[in-house]
Short mmCIF file of C-alpha atoms and ligand atoms in Angstrom, two decimals:
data_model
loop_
_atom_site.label_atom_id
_atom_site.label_comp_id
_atom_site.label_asym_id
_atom_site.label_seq_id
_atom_site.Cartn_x
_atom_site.Cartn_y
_atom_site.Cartn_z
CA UNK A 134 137.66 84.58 83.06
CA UNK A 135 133.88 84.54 84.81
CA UNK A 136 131.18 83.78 82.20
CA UNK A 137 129.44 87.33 81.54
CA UNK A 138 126.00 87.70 81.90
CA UNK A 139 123.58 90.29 81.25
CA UNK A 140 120.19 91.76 82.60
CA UNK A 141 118.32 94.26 81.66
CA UNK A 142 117.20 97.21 84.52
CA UNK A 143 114.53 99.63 84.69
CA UNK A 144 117.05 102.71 86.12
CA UNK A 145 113.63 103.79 87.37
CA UNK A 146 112.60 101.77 89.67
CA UNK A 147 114.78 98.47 89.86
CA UNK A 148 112.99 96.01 87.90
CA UNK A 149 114.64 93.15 86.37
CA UNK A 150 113.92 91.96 82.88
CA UNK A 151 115.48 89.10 80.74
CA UNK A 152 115.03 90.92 77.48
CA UNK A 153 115.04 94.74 76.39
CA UNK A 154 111.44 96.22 76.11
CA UNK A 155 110.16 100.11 75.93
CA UNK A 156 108.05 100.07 78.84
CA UNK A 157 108.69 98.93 82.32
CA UNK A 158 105.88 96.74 83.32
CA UNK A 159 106.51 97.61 86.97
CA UNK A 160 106.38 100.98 87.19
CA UNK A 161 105.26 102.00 83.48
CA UNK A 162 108.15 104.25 82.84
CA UNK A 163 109.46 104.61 79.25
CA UNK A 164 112.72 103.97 78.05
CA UNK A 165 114.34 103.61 81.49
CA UNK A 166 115.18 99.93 80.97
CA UNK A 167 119.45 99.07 80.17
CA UNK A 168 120.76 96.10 79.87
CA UNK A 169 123.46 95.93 82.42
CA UNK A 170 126.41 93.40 82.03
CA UNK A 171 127.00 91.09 85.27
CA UNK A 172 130.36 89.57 86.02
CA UNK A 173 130.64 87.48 89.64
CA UNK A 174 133.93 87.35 91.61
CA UNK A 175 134.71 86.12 94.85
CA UNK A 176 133.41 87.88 98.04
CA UNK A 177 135.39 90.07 99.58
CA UNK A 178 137.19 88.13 102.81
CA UNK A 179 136.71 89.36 106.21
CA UNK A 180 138.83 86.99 107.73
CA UNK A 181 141.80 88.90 107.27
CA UNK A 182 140.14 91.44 109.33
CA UNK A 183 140.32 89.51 112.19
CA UNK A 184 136.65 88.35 111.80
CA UNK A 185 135.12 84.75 111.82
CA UNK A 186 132.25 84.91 108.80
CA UNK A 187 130.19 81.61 110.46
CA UNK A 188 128.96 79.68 107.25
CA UNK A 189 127.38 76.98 110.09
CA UNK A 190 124.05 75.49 108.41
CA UNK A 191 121.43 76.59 111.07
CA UNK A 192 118.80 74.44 112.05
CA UNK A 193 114.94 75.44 113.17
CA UNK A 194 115.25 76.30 117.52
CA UNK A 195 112.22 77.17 119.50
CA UNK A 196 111.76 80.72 120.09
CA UNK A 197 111.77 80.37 124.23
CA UNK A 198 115.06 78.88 123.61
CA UNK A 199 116.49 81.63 121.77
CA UNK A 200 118.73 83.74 124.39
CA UNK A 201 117.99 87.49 124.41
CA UNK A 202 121.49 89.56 124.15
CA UNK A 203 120.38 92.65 124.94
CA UNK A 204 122.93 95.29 122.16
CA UNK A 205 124.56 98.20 123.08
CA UNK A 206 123.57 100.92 121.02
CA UNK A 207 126.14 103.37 119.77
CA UNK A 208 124.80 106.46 120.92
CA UNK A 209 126.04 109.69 118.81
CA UNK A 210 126.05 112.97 120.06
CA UNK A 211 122.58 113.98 118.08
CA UNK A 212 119.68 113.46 120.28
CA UNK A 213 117.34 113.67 117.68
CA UNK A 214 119.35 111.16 115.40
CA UNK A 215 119.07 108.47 118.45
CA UNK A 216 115.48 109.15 119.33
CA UNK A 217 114.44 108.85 115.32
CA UNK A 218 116.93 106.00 115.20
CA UNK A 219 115.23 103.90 118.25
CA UNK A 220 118.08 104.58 120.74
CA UNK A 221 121.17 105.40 118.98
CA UNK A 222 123.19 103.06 116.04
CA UNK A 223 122.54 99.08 116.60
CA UNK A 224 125.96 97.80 115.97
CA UNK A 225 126.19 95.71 112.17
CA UNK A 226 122.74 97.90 110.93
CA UNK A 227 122.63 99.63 107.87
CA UNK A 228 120.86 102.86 107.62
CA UNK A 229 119.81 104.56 104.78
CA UNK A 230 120.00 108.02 104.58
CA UNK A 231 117.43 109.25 101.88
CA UNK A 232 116.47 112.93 100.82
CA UNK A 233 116.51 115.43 97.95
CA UNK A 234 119.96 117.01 96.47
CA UNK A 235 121.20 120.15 98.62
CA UNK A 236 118.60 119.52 101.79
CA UNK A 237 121.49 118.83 104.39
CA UNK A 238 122.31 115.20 104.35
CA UNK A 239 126.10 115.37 104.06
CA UNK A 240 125.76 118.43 106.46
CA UNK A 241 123.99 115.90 109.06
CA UNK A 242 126.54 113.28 108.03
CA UNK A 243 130.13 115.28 108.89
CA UNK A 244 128.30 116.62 111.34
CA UNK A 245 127.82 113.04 113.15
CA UNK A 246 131.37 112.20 112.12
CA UNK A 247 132.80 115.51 114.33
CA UNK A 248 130.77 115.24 117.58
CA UNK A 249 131.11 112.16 117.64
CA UNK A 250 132.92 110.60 120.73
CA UNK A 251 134.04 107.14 118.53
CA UNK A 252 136.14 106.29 115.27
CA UNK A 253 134.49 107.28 112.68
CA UNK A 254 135.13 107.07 108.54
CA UNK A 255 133.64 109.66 106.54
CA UNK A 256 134.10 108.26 102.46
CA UNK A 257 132.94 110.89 100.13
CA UNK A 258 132.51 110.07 96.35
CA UNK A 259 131.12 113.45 95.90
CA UNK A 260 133.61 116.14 97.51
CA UNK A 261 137.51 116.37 97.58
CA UNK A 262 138.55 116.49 100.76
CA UNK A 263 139.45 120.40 100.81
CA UNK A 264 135.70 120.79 100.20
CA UNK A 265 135.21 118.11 103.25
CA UNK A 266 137.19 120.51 105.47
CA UNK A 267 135.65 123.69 104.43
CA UNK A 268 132.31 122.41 105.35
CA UNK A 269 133.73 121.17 108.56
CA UNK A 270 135.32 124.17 109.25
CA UNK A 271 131.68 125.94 108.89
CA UNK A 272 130.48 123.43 111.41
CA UNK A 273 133.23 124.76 113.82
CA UNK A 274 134.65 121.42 114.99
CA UNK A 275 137.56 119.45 114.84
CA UNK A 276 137.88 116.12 115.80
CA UNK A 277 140.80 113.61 116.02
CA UNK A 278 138.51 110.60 115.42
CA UNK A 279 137.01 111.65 112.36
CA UNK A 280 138.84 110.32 109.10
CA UNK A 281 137.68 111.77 105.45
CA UNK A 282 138.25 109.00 102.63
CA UNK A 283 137.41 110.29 99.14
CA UNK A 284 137.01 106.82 97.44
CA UNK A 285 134.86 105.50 94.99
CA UNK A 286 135.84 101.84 94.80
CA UNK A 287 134.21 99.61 97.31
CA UNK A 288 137.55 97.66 97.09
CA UNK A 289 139.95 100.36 97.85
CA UNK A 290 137.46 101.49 101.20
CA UNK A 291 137.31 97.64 102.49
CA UNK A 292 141.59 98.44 102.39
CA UNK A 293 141.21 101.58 103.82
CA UNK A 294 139.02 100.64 106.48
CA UNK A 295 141.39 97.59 107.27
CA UNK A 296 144.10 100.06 108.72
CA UNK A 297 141.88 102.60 109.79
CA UNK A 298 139.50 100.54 111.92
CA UNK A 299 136.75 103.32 112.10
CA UNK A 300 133.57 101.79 115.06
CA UNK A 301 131.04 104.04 112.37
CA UNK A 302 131.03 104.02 108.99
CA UNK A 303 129.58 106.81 106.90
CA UNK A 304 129.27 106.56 103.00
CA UNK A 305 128.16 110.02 101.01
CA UNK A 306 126.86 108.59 98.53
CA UNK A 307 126.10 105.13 97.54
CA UNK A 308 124.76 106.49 93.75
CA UNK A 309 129.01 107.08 93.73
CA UNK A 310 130.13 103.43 94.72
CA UNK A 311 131.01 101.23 92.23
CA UNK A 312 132.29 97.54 92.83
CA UNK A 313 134.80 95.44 90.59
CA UNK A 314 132.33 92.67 90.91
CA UNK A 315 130.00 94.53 88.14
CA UNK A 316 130.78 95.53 84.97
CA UNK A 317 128.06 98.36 84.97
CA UNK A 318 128.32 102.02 85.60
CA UNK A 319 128.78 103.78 88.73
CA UNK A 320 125.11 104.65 89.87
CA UNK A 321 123.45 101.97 87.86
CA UNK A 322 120.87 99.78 89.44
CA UNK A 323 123.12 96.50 89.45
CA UNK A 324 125.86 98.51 90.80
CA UNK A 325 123.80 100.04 93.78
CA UNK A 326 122.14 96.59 94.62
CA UNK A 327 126.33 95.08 94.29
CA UNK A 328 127.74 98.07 96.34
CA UNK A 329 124.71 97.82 99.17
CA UNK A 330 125.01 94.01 99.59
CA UNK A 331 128.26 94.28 100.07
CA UNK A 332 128.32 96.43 102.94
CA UNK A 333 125.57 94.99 104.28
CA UNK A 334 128.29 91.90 104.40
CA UNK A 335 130.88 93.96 106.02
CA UNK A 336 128.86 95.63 108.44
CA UNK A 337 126.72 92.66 109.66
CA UNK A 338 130.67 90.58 109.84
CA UNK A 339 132.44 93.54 112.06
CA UNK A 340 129.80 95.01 113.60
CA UNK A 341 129.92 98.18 112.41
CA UNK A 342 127.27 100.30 111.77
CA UNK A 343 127.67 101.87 108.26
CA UNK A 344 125.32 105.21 107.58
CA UNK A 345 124.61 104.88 103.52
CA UNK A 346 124.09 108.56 101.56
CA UNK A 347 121.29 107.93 98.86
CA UNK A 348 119.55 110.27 96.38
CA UNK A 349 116.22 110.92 95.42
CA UNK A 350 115.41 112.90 92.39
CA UNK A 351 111.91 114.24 91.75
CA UNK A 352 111.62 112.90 88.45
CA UNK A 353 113.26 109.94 89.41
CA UNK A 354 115.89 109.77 86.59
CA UNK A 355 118.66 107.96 87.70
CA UNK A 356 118.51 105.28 90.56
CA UNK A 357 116.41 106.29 93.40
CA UNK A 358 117.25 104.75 96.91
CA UNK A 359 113.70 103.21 96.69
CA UNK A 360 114.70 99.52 95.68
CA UNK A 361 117.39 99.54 98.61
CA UNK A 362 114.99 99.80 100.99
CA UNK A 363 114.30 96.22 101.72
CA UNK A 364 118.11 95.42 101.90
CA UNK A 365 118.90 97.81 104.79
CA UNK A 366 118.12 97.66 108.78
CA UNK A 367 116.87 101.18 108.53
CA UNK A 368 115.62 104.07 106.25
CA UNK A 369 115.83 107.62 107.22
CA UNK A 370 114.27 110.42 105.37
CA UNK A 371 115.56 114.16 105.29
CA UNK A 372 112.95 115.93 104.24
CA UNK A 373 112.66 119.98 104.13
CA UNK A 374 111.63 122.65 102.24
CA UNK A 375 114.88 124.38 100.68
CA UNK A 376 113.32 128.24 101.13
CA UNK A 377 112.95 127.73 104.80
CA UNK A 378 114.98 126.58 107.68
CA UNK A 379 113.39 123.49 108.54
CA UNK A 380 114.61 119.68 108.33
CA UNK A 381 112.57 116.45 109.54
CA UNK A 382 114.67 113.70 109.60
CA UNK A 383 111.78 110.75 109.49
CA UNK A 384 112.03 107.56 109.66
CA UNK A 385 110.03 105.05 107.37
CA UNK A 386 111.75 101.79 108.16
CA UNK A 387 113.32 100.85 111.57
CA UNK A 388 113.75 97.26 112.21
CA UNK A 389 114.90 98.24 115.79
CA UNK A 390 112.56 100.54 116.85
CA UNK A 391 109.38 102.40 115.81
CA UNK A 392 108.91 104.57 112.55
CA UNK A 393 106.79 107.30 114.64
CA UNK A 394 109.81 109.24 116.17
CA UNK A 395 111.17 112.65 114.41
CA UNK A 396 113.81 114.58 114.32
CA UNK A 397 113.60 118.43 113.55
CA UNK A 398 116.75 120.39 113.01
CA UNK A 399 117.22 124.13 111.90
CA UNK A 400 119.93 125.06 109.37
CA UNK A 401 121.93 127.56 110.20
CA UNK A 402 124.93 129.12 108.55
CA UNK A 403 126.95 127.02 111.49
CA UNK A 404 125.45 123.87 110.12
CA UNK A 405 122.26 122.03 111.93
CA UNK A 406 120.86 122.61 115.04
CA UNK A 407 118.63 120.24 116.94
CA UNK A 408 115.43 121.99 117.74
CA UNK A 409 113.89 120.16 120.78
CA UNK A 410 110.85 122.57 120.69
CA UNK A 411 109.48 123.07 117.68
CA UNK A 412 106.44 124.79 118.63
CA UNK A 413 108.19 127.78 120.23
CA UNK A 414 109.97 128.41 116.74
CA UNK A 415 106.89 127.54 114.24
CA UNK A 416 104.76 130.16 115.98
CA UNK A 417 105.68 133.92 115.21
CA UNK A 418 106.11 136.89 117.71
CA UNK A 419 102.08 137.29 118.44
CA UNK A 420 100.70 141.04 117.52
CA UNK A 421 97.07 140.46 118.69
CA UNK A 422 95.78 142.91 116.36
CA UNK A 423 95.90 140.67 113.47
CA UNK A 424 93.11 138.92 111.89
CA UNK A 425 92.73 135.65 110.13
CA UNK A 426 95.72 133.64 112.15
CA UNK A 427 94.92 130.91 114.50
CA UNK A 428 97.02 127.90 115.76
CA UNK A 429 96.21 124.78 115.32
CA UNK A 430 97.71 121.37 117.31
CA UNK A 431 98.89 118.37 115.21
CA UNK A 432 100.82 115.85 115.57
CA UNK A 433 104.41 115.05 113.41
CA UNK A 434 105.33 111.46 113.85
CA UNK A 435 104.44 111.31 118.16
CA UNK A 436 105.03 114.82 118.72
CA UNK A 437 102.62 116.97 118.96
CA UNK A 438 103.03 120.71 117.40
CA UNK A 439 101.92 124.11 117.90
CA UNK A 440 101.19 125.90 114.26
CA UNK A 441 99.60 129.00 112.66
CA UNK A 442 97.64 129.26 109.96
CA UNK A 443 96.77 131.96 108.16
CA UNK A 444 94.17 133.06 106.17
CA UNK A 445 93.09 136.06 103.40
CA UNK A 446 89.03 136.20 102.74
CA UNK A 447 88.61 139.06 100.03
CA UNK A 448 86.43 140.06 97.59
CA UNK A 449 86.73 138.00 94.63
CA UNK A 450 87.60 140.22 91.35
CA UNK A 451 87.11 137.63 88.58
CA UNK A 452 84.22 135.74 88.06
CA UNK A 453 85.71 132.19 89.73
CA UNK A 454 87.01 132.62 93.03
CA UNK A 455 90.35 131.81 93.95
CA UNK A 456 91.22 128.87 96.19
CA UNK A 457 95.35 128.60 97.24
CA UNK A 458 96.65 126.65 99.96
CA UNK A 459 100.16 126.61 101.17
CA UNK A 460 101.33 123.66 103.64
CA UNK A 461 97.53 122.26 103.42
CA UNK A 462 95.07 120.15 101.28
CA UNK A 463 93.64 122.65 98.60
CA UNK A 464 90.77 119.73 98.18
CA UNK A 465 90.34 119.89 102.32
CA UNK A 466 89.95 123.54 102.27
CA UNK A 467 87.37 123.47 99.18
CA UNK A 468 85.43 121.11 101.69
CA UNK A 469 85.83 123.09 104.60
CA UNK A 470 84.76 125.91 102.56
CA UNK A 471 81.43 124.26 101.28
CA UNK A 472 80.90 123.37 104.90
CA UNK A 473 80.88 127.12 105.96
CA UNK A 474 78.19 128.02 103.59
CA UNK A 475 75.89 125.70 103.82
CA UNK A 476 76.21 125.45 108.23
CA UNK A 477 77.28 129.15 108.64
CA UNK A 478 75.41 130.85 106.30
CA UNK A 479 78.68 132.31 104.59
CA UNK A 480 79.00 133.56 101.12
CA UNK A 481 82.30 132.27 100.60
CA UNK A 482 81.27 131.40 97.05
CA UNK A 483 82.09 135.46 95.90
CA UNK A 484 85.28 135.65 97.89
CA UNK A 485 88.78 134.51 97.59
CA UNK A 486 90.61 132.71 100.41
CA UNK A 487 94.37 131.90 100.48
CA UNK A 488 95.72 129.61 103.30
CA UNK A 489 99.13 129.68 104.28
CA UNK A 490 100.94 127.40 106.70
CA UNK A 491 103.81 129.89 108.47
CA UNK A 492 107.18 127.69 108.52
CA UNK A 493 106.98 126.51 105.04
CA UNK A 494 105.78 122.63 106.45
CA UNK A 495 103.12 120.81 105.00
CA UNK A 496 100.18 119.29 107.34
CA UNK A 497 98.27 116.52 106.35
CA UNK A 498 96.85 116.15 110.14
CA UNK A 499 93.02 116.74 109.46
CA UNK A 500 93.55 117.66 113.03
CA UNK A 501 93.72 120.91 111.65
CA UNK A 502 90.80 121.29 110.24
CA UNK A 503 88.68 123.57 112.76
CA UNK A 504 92.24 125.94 113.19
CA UNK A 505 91.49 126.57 109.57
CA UNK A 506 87.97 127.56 109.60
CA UNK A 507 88.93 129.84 112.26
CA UNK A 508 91.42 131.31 110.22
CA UNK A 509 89.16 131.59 107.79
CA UNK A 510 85.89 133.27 109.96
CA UNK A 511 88.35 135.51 111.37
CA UNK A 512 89.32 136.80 108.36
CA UNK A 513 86.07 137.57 107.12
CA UNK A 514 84.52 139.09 109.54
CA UNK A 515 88.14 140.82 110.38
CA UNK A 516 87.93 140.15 114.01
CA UNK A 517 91.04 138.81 115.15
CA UNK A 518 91.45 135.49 117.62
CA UNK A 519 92.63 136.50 120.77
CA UNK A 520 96.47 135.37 120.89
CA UNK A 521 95.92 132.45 123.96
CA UNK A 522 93.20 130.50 122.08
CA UNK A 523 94.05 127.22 119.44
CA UNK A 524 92.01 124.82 117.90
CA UNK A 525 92.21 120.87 117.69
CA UNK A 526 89.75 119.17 116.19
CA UNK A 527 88.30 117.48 112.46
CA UNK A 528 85.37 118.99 110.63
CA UNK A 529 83.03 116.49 109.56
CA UNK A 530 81.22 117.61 106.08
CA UNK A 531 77.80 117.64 108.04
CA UNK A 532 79.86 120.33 109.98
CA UNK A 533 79.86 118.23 113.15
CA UNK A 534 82.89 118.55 115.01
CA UNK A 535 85.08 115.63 115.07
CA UNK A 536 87.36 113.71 117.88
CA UNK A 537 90.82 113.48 116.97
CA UNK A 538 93.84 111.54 118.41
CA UNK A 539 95.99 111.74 121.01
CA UNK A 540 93.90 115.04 122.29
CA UNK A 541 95.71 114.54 125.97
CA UNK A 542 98.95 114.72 124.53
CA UNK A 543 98.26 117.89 122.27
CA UNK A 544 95.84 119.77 125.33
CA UNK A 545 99.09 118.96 127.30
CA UNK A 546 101.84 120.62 124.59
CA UNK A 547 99.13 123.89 124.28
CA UNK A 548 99.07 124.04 128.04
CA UNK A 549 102.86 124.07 128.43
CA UNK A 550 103.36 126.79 125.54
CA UNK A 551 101.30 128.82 127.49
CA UNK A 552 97.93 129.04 125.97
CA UNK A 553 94.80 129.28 128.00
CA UNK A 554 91.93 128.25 125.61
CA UNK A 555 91.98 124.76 123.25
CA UNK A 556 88.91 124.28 121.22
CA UNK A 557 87.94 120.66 120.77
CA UNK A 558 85.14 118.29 119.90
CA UNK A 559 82.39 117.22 122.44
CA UNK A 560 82.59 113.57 121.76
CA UNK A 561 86.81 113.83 123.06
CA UNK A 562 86.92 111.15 125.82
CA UNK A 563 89.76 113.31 128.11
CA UNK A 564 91.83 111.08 130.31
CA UNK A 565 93.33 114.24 132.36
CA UNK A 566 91.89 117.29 134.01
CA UNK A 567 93.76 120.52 133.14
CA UNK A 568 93.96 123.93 135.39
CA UNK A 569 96.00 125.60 133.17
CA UNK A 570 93.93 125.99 130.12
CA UNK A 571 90.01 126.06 129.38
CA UNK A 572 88.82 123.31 127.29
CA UNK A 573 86.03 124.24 125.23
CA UNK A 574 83.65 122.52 123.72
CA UNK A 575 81.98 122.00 120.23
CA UNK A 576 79.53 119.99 118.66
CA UNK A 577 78.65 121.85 115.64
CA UNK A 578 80.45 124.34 113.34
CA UNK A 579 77.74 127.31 114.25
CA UNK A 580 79.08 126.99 117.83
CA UNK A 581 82.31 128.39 116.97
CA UNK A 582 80.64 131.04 115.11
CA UNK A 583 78.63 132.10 117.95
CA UNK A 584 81.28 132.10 119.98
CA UNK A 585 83.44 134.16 117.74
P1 TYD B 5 124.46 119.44 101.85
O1 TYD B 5 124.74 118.77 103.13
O2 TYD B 5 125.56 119.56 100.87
O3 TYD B 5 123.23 118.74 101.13
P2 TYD B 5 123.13 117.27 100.47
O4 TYD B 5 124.30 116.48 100.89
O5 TYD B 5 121.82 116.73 100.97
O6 TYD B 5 123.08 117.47 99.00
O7 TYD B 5 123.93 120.89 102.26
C1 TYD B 5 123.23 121.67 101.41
C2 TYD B 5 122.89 123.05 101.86
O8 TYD B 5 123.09 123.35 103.21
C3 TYD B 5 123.73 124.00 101.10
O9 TYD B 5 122.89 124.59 100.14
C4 TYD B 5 124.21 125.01 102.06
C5 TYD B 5 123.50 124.68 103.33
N1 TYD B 5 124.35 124.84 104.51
C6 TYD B 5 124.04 125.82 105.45
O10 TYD B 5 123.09 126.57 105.30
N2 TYD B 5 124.83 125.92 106.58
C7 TYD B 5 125.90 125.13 106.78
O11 TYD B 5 126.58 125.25 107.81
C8 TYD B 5 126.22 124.12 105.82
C9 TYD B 5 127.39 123.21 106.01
C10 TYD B 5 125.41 124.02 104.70
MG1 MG B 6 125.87 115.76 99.66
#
């Protein structure tokens, strides 16, 4: 019988102690540390598979000599998957597949499994495989290829998988996994870190790509994906607000390919649908005799996208003012507020203001900032913007108006959506002309009041 051993965990965040204590030092978390008993058995051995696990000591080569094999990518039938993943799967990478409970990530999952043109396995620890089918039969698919496993032990799937063969792998969720090596509980850290390096040995000795289901939970309680982020290829967020439609699947790892692609996907009650414009969704059926909305251009990840704010100036009742902000900095807006009263002469100080970001998605972009103060001017004077006019630029706090990124790129997406007046800052340096759409001008905040 193996020697046991034992460690102690912080379930919060990963840490590894040799001795119990009350406080993590890591992460400074009480009472999250359990001491977690280790046992070590033999490797699983992929040899019976058919597959040569090379165990040659490697010695140091010069990098010119090094030949380039160019991979073929596995490319599934979700364009926004492949463009977040870099190009579709890299065969042998693991990706990580983080995201709050209920936001859509076995939902994105079966649906990969069922369009998908290859082999794939679909283990659930979570579902039975009536509720597997239900779901699938929401999604309105069937699929020969696609093969439901509802397993737990990483043993029993490495059997599974030997007859079925699948090219993909998909595993919902790897909080459910537990391994024979480890004498810990399912969902523990050691159990995670023994389940993950595992299939990072499988999938790196077939060549299989294997898609990994992790939790987060807001108050981080049990094992977060967090500490397996520097064991996999790839981490993938799923990120969304549950009262509204949206889904950005982001990526914040990609060791084959860059972490500024996005994907954006709509739920529907037929499961998710890729949205390839978002722009033409986020913005609501125009009634130009509405006051206090304006769109603003930002940027998610390298795309750029058309928003509206909105905003309420009224007369404040109590003696402080109310300041709200939905979908944007409530410190930004304070600023932006201080910056209209002492450039534009407003008495904001006596009124409230509410922002509201329509779509339910949160911009950080400060981008943004001179579609808010229009929101804001037009509600106060109640003079509404005309419908074909946004705004893309940064207000400085001397209420200079600021140059922002990538203004080609968004003057371009405002052009195409059919709007035929962009606001932007004087010091822009623009690469293109445009026909299409006026480009105005601004140094100074009281330009745009002028001009209102
Ligand atoms: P799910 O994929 O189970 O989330 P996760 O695996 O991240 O916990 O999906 C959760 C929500 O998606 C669920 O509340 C219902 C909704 N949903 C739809 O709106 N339409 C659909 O077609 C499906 C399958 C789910
Ligand atoms: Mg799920």
């Amino acid at each position: 019988m193996a020697q046991s051993k034992t460690a102690f965990f912080c379930q919060n965040c990963g840490n590894q102690y040799p001795k119990w204590q009350g406080q993590c030092t890591a992460c400074k978390s009480w009472n999250t540390i359990i001491e977690e008993v280790l046992h070590k058995t033999e490797a699983p051995k992929w040899e019976e598979m058919g597959v040569s696990a090379s165990r040659k000591a490697s010695s140091p080569i010069a990098i010119n000599d090094i030949q380039h094999i160019s991979e073929d990518r596995i490319m599934t039938d979700d364009q926004e998957l492949n463009r977040v993943l870099g190009g579709g799967l890299v065969p042998g990478s693991l990706v990580l597949l983080g995201g709050e409970p209920g936001i859509g990530k076995s939902t994105l999952c079966l649906q990969i499994a069922l369009f998908a043109h290859f082999k794939t396995l679909y283990v659930s620890g979570e579902e039975s495989s009536q509720q597997i089918k239900m779901r699938a039969d929401r999604l309105k698919r069937d699929n020969n290829n696609c093969f439901v496993l509802t397993e737990t032990n990483t043993s029993a799937i490495f059997s599974q998988i030997k007859s079925v063969r699948p090219d993909v792998l998909i595993i919902d969720s790897v909080q459910t996994l537990f391994t024979d090596a480890i004498d810990a509980t399912a969902g523990s850290i050691s159990q995670i870190k023994a389940c993950t390096a595992e299939l990072i040995q499988f999938a790196k000795a077939t060549n299989t790509p294997v898609i990994l289901i992790g939790h987060i939970n807001k108050d981080g309680q049990i094992a977060g994906p967090k500490i397996l982020e520097h064991m996999v290829d790839t981490v993938l967020q799923f990120e969304g607000d549950h009262n509204h439609v949206f889904r950005i699947l982001r990526s914040h790892k990609n060791r084959f390919g860059s972490t500024n692609a996005l994907g954006i996907y709509e739920m529907m009650s037929t499961g998710l649908r890729e949205v390839s414009n978002p722009s033409e969704l986020l913005l609501s059926e125009k009634d130009d005799s509405l006051s206090g909305n304006a769109v603003a251009v930002t940027l998610e990840g390298n795309r750029p996208l058309l928003i509206e704010i909105q905003a309420l100036v009224s007369s404040a009742v109590y003696g402080t003012p109310q300041r709200s902000a939905t979908g944007f900095n409530a410190k930004r807006l304070n600023m932006l507020l201080a910056v209209l009263e002492k450039r534009a002469g407003f008495r904001l100080g006596a009124k409230d203001v509410f922002i509201n970001i329509t779509g339910g998605i949160h911009v950080d972009d400060p981008a943004i900032d001179l579609g808010v103060v229009a929101a804001v001017l037009s509600s106060n004077n109640d003079q509404p913007i005309a419908p074909d006019v946004c705004f893309a630029a940064e207000v400085g706090l001397s209420g200079e108006i600021r140059p922002i990124q990538r203004i080609d790129q968004r003057i371009a997406e405002a052009e195409k959506l059919g709007f035929h007046t962009i606001y932007i800052s004087k010091y822009c340096k623009l690469e293109n002309e445009y026909k299409g759409i006026r480009v105005k001008l601004l140094s100074k905040i009281e330009e745009l009041v002028q001009s209102q």
